[in-house]
CSV table of C-alpha atoms in Angstrom, one decimal:
chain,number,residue,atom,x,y,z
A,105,UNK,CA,0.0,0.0,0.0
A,106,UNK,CA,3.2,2.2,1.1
A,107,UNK,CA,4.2,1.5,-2.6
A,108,UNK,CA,1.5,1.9,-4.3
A,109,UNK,CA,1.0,5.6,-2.7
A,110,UNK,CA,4.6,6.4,-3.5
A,111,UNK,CA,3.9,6.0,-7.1
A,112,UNK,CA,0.8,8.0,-7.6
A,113,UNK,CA,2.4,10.5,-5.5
A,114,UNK,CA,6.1,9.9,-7.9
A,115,UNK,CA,2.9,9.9,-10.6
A,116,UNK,CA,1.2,13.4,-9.7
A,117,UNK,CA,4.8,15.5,-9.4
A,118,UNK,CA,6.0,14.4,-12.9
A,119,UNK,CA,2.4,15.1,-14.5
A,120,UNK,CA,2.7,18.3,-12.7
A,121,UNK,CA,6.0,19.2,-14.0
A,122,UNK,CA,5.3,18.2,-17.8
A,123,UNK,CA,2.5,20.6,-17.4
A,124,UNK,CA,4.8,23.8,-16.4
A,125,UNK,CA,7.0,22.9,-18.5
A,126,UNK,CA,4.3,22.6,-21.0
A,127,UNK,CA,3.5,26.3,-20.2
A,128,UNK,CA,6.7,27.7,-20.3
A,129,UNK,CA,7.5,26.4,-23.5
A,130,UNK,CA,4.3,27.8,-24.5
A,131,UNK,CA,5.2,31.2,-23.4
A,132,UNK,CA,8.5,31.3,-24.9
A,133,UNK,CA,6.4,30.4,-28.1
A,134,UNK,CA,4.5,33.1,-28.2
A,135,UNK,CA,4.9,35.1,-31.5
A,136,UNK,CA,6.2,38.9,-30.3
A,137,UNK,CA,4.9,39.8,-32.9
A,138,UNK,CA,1.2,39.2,-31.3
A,139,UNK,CA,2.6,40.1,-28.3
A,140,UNK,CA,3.2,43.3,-29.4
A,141,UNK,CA,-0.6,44.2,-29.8
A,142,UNK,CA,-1.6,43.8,-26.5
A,143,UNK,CA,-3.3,41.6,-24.2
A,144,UNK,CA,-5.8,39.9,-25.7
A,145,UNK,CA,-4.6,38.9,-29.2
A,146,UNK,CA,-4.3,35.0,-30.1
A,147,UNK,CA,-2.6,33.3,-32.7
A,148,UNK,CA,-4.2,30.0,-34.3
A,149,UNK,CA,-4.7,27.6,-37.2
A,150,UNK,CA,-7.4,26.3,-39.1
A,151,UNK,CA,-8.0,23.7,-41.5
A,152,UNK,CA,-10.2,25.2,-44.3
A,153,UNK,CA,-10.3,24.4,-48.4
A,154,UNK,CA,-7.8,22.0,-48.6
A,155,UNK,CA,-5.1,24.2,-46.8
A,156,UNK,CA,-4.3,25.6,-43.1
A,157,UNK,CA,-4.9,29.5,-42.7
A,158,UNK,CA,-2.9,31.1,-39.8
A,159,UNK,CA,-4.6,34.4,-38.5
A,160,UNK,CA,-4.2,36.6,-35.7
A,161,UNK,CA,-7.4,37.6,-33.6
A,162,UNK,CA,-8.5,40.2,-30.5
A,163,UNK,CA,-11.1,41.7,-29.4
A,164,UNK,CA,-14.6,41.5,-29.5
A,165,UNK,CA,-18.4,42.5,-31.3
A,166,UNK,CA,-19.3,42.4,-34.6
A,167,UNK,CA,-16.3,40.7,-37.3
A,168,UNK,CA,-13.8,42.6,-39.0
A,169,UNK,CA,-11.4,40.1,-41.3
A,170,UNK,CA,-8.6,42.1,-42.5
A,171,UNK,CA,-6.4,40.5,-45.9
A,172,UNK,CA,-2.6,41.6,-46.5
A,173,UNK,CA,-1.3,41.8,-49.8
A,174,UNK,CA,1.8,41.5,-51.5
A,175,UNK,CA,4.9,41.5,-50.4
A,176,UNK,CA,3.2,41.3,-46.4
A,177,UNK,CA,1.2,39.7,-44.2
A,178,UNK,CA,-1.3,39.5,-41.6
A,179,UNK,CA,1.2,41.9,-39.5
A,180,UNK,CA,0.7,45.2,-42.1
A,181,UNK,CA,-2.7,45.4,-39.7
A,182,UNK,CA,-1.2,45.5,-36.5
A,183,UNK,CA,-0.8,49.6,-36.4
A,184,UNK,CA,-4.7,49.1,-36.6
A,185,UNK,CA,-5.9,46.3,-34.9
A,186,UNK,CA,-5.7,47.1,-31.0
A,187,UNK,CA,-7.5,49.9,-32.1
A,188,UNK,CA,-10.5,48.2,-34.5
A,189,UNK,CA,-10.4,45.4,-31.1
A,190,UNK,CA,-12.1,48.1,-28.8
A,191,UNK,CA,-15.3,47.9,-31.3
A,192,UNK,CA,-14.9,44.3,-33.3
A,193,UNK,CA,-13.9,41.0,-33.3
A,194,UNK,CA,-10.9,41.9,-35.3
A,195,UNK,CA,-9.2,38.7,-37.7
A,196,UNK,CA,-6.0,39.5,-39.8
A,197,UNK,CA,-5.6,36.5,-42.0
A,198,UNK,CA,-1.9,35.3,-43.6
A,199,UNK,CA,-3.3,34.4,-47.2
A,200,UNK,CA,-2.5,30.6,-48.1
A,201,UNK,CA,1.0,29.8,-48.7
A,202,UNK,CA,2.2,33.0,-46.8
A,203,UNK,CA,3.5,33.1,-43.0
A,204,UNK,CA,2.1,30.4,-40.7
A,205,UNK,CA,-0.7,29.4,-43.6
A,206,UNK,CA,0.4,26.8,-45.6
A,207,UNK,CA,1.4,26.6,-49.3
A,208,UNK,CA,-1.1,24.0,-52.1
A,209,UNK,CA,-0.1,23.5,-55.4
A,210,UNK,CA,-2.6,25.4,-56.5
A,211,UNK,CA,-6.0,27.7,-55.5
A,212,UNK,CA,-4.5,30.9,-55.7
A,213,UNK,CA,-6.8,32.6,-57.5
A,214,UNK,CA,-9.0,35.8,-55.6
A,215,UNK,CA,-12.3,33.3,-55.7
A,216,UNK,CA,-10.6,30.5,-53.9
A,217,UNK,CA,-8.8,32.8,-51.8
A,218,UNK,CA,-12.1,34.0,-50.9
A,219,UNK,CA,-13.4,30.9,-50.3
A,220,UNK,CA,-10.5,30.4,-47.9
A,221,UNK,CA,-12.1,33.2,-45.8
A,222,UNK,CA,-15.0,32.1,-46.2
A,223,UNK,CA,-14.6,29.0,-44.8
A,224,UNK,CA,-12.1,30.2,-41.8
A,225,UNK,CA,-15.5,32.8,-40.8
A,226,UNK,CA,-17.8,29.5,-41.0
A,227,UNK,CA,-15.5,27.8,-38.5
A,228,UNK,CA,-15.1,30.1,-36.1
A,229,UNK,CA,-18.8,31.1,-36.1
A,230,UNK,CA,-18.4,34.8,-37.4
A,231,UNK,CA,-21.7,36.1,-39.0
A,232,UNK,CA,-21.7,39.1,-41.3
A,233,UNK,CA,-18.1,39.4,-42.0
A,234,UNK,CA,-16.9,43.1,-42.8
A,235,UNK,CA,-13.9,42.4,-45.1
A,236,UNK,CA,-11.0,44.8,-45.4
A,237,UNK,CA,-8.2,43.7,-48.0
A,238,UNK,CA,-4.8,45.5,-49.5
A,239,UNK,CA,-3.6,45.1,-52.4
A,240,UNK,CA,-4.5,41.5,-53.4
A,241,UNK,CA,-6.4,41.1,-49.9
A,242,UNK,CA,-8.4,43.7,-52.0
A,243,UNK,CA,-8.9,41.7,-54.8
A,244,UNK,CA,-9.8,39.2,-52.5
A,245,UNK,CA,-12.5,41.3,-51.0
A,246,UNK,CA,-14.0,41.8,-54.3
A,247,UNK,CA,-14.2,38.0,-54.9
A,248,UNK,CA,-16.1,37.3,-51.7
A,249,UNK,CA,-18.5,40.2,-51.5
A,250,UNK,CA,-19.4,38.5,-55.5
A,251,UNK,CA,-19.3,34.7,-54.0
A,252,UNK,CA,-20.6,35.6,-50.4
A,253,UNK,CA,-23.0,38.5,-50.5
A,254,UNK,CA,-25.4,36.9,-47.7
A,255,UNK,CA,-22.7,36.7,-45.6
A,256,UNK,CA,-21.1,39.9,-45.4
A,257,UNK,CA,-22.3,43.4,-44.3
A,258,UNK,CA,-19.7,45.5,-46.6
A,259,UNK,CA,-16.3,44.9,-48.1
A,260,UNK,CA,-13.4,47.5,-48.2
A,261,UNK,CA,-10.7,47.5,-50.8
A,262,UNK,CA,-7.2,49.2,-49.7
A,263,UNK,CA,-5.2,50.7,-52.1
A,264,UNK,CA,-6.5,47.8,-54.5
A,265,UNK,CA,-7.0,47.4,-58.4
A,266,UNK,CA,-9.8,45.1,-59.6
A,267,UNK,CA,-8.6,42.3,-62.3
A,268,UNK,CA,-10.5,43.3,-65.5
A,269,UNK,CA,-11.9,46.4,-64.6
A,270,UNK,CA,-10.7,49.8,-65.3
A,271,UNK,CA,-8.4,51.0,-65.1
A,272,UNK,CA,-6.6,47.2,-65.1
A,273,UNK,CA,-5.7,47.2,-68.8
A,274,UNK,CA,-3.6,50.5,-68.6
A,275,UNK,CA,-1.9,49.5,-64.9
A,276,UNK,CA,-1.2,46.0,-66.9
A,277,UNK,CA,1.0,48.0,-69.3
A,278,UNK,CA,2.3,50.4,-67.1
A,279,UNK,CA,6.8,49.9,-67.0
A,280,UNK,CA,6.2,51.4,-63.4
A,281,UNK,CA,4.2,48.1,-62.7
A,282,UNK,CA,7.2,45.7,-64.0
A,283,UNK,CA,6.8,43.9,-61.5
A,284,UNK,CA,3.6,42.5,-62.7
A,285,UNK,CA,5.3,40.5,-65.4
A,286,UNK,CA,8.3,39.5,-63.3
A,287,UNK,CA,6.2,37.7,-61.1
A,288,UNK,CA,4.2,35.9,-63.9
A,289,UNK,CA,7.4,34.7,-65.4
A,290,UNK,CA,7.4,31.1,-64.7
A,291,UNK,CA,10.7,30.1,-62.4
A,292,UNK,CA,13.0,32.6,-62.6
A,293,UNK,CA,11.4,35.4,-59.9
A,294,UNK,CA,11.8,32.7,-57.6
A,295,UNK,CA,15.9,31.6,-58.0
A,296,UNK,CA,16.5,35.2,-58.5
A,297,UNK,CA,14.8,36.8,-55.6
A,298,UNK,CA,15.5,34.1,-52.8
A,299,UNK,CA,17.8,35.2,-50.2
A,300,UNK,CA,17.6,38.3,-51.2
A,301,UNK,CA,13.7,39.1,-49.8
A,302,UNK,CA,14.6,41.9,-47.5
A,303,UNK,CA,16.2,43.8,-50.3
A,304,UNK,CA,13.7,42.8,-52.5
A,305,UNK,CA,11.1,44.0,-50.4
A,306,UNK,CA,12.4,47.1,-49.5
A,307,UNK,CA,13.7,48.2,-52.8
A,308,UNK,CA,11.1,46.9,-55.3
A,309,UNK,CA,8.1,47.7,-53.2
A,310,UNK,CA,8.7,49.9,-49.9
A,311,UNK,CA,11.0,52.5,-51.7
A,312,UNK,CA,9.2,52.7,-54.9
A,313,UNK,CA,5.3,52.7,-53.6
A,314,UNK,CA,5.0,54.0,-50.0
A,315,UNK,CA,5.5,58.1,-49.3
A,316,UNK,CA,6.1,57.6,-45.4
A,317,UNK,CA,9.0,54.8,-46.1
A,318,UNK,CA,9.8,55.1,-42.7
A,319,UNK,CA,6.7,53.8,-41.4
A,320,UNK,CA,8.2,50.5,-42.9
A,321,UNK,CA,11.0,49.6,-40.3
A,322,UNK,CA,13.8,47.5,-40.9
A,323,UNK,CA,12.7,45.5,-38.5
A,324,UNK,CA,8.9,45.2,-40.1
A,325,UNK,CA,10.7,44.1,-43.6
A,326,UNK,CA,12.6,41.3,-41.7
A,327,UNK,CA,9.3,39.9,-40.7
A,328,UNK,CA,7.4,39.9,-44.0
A,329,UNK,CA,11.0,38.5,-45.8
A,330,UNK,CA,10.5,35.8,-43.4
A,331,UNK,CA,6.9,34.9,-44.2
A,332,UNK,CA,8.0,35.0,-47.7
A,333,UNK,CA,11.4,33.0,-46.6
A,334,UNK,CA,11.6,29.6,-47.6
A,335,UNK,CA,11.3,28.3,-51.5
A,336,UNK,CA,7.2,27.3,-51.3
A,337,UNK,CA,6.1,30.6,-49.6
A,338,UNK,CA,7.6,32.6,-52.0
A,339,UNK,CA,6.0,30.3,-55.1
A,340,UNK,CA,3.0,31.1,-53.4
A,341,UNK,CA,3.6,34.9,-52.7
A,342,UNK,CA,4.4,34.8,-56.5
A,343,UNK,CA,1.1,32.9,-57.6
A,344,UNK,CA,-1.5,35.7,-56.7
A,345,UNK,CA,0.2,37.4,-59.5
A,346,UNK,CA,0.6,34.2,-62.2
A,347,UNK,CA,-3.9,34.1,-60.7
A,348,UNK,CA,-4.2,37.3,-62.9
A,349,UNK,CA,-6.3,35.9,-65.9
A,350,UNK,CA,-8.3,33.8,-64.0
A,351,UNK,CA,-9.2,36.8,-62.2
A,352,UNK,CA,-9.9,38.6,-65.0
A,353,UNK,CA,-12.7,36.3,-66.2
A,354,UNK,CA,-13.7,36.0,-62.8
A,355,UNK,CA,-14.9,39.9,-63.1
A,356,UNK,CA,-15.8,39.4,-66.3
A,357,UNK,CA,-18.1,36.6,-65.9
A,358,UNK,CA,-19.7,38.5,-62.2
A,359,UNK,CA,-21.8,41.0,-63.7
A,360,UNK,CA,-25.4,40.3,-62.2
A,361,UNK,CA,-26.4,42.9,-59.9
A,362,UNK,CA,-25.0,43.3,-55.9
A,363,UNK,CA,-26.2,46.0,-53.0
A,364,UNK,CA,-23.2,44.6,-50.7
A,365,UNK,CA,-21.7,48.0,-50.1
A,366,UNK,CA,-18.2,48.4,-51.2
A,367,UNK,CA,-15.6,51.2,-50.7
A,368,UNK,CA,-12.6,51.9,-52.5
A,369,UNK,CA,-9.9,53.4,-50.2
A,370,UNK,CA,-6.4,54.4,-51.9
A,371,UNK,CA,-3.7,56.7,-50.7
A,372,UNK,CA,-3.7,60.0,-52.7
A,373,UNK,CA,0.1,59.2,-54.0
A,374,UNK,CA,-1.2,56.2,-55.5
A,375,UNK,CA,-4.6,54.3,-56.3
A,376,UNK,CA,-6.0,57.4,-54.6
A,377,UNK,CA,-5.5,58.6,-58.1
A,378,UNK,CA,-7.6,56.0,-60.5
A,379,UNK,CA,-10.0,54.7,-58.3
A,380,UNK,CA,-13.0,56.7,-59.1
A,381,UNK,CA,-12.0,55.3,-62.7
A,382,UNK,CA,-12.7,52.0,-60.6
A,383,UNK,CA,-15.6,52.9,-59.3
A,384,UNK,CA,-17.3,54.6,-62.5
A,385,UNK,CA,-16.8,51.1,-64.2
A,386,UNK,CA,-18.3,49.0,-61.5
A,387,UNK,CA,-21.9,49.5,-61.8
A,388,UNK,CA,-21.8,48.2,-64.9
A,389,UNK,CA,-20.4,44.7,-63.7
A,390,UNK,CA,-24.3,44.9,-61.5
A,391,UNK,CA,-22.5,47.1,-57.9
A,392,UNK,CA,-24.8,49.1,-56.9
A,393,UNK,CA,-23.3,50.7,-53.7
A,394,UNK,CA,-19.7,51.8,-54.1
A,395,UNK,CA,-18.0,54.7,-52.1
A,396,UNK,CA,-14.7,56.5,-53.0
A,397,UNK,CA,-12.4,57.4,-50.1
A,398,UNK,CA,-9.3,58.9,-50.7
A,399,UNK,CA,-6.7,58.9,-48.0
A,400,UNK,CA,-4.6,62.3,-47.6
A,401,UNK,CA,-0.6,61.9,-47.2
A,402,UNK,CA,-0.5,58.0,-48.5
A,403,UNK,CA,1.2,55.9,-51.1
A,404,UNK,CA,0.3,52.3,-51.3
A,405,UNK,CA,0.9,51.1,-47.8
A,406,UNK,CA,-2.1,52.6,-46.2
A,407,UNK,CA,-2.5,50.7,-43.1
A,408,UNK,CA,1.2,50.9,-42.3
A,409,UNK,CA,1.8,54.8,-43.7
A,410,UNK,CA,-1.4,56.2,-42.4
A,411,UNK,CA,-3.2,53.6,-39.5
A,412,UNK,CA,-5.2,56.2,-37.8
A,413,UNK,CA,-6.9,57.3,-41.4
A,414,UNK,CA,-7.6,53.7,-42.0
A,415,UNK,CA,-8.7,52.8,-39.0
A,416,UNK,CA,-11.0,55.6,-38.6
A,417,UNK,CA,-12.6,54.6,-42.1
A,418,UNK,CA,-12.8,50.8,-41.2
A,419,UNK,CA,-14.5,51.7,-37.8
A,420,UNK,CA,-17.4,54.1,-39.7
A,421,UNK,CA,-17.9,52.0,-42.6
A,422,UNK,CA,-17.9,48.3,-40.6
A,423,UNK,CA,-20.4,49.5,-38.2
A,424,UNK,CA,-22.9,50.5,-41.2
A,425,UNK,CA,-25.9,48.3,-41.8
A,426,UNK,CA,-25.7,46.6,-45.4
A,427,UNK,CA,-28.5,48.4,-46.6
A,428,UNK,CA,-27.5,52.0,-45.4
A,429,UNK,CA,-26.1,54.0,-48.3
């Protein structure tokens, strides 16, 4: 009996040490990148459409998902996100293939992208998505308000062109935009810009498109290098761009008519400049409810070069019923 009470007691320390160490190797786990927003923010996985989306999430009330574009992550949010927590449920989503999502083969396109999202809201039980995208997370938008207009109360695209839809022809020929082509090129963008992603990033992108460059750190291009870091990632960073003509006839086959409300946000150093081209083309592709906002003091990293602006816009339009015009 002596025995038998030494071992459950032997029994109980060890289970009670596996679970602190359990914890402590948890806490030194924790992303500081997360931690750097605050108490309150978690860091997760889900298994939707064939792939596993990693997204960051705080706060609480109605849902805001929020979609990075190219060359960043779910992190370009995080100037915004303790601050859209105080009102929302607040979701920043690494696209598949990018960060802690993982890379497919294929689905790359903006409609299974949005499905992605789709099915990540399902999961966790989020009703009435407002979806906020840049760049491609913008493109993304666009896809799900067309594939999921039950299910959301209003999409905003960042800084965002629309595949197929003016002004997309003359940005497709635009030697500014090489990089459009680069990245369709089949193998070579990715042998000639691995190991090289910081400088890629910050010369190709951060030092050609934003007008507060400094609002970039050093230390924020390190992280988004890293989500692009490893030979799949970067494939996959490289495949929303090689997804360009099926998103074309993804817009131009989505024509029937849509009250979701929609606004187009772009800094006034960049898209600022051609969306109301944008938005003077979509009703006829059937939009019916489409705002301009133009963002004062901005190039094309919005969220990063001008959070309060974006934040402020995010928190008026998000908290609009769908039908209110």
């Amino acid at each position: 009996m002596r025995n038998q009470f030494n071992f459950m007691k032997a029994l109980f320390i060890l289970i009670g040490c596996c679970v602190v160490s359990a914890q402590a190797q948890t806490k030194r786990q924790v992303d500081p990148a997360v931690a750097k927003l605050g108490k309150g923010f978690t860091s997760d996985t889900a298994k939707v459409n064939g792939t596993r989306l990693h997204y960051v999430r705080g706060g609480t009330g109605p849902a805001v998902i929020l979609i990075h574009g190219f060359p960043q992550d779910w992190y370009e949010f995080h100037k915004i996100m303790p601050r859209l927590a105080k009102k929302f449920t607040v979701i920043s989503v690494d696209l598949r293939g990018v960060g802690g999502s993982a890379a497919t083969a294929d689905g790359y396109d903006a409609a299974n992208l949005a499905k992605d999202i789709y099915q990540l809201a399902e999961q966790l039980k989020l009703e009435q998505v407002y979806v906020a995208g840049h760049d491609v997370g913008g493109m993304v938008a666009y896809a799900y308000a067309r594939l999921y207009p039950d299910f959301t109360r209003g999409i905003m695209m960042l800084d965002s062109p629309l595949h197929g839809i003016k002004p997309w022809a003359e940005l497709k020929a635009d030697p500014e935009l090489w990089h459009f082509g680069f990245h369709r090129t089949p193998n070579a963008p990715e042998k000639l810009i691995a190991g090289r992603e910081s400088l890629y990033i910050r010369e190709a992108f951060i030092n050609r498109f934003a007008v507060i460059r400094d609002a970039i750190t050093d230390a924020d291009i390190a992280h988004y290098a890293n989500s692009y870091g490893t030979a799949e990632k970067l494939r996959a960073g490289l495949e929303f761009y090689r997804a360009f003509e099926a998103n074309e006839k993804f817009s131009d086959e989505h024509r029937s008519a849509i009250d979701v409300p929609m606004v187009l946000a772009g800094g006034d150093k960049a898209m600022g400049q051609l969306i109301p081209i944008t938005a003077k083309a979509l009703p006829q592709y059937g939009a019916t409810n489409v705002t301009v906002e133009i963002i004062k003091n901005s190039g094309h990293f919005v969220s990063e070069e001008q959070p309060d602006a974006v934040a402020e816009l995010i928190e008026r339009y998000a908290s609009t019923s769908k039908n209110k015009k």
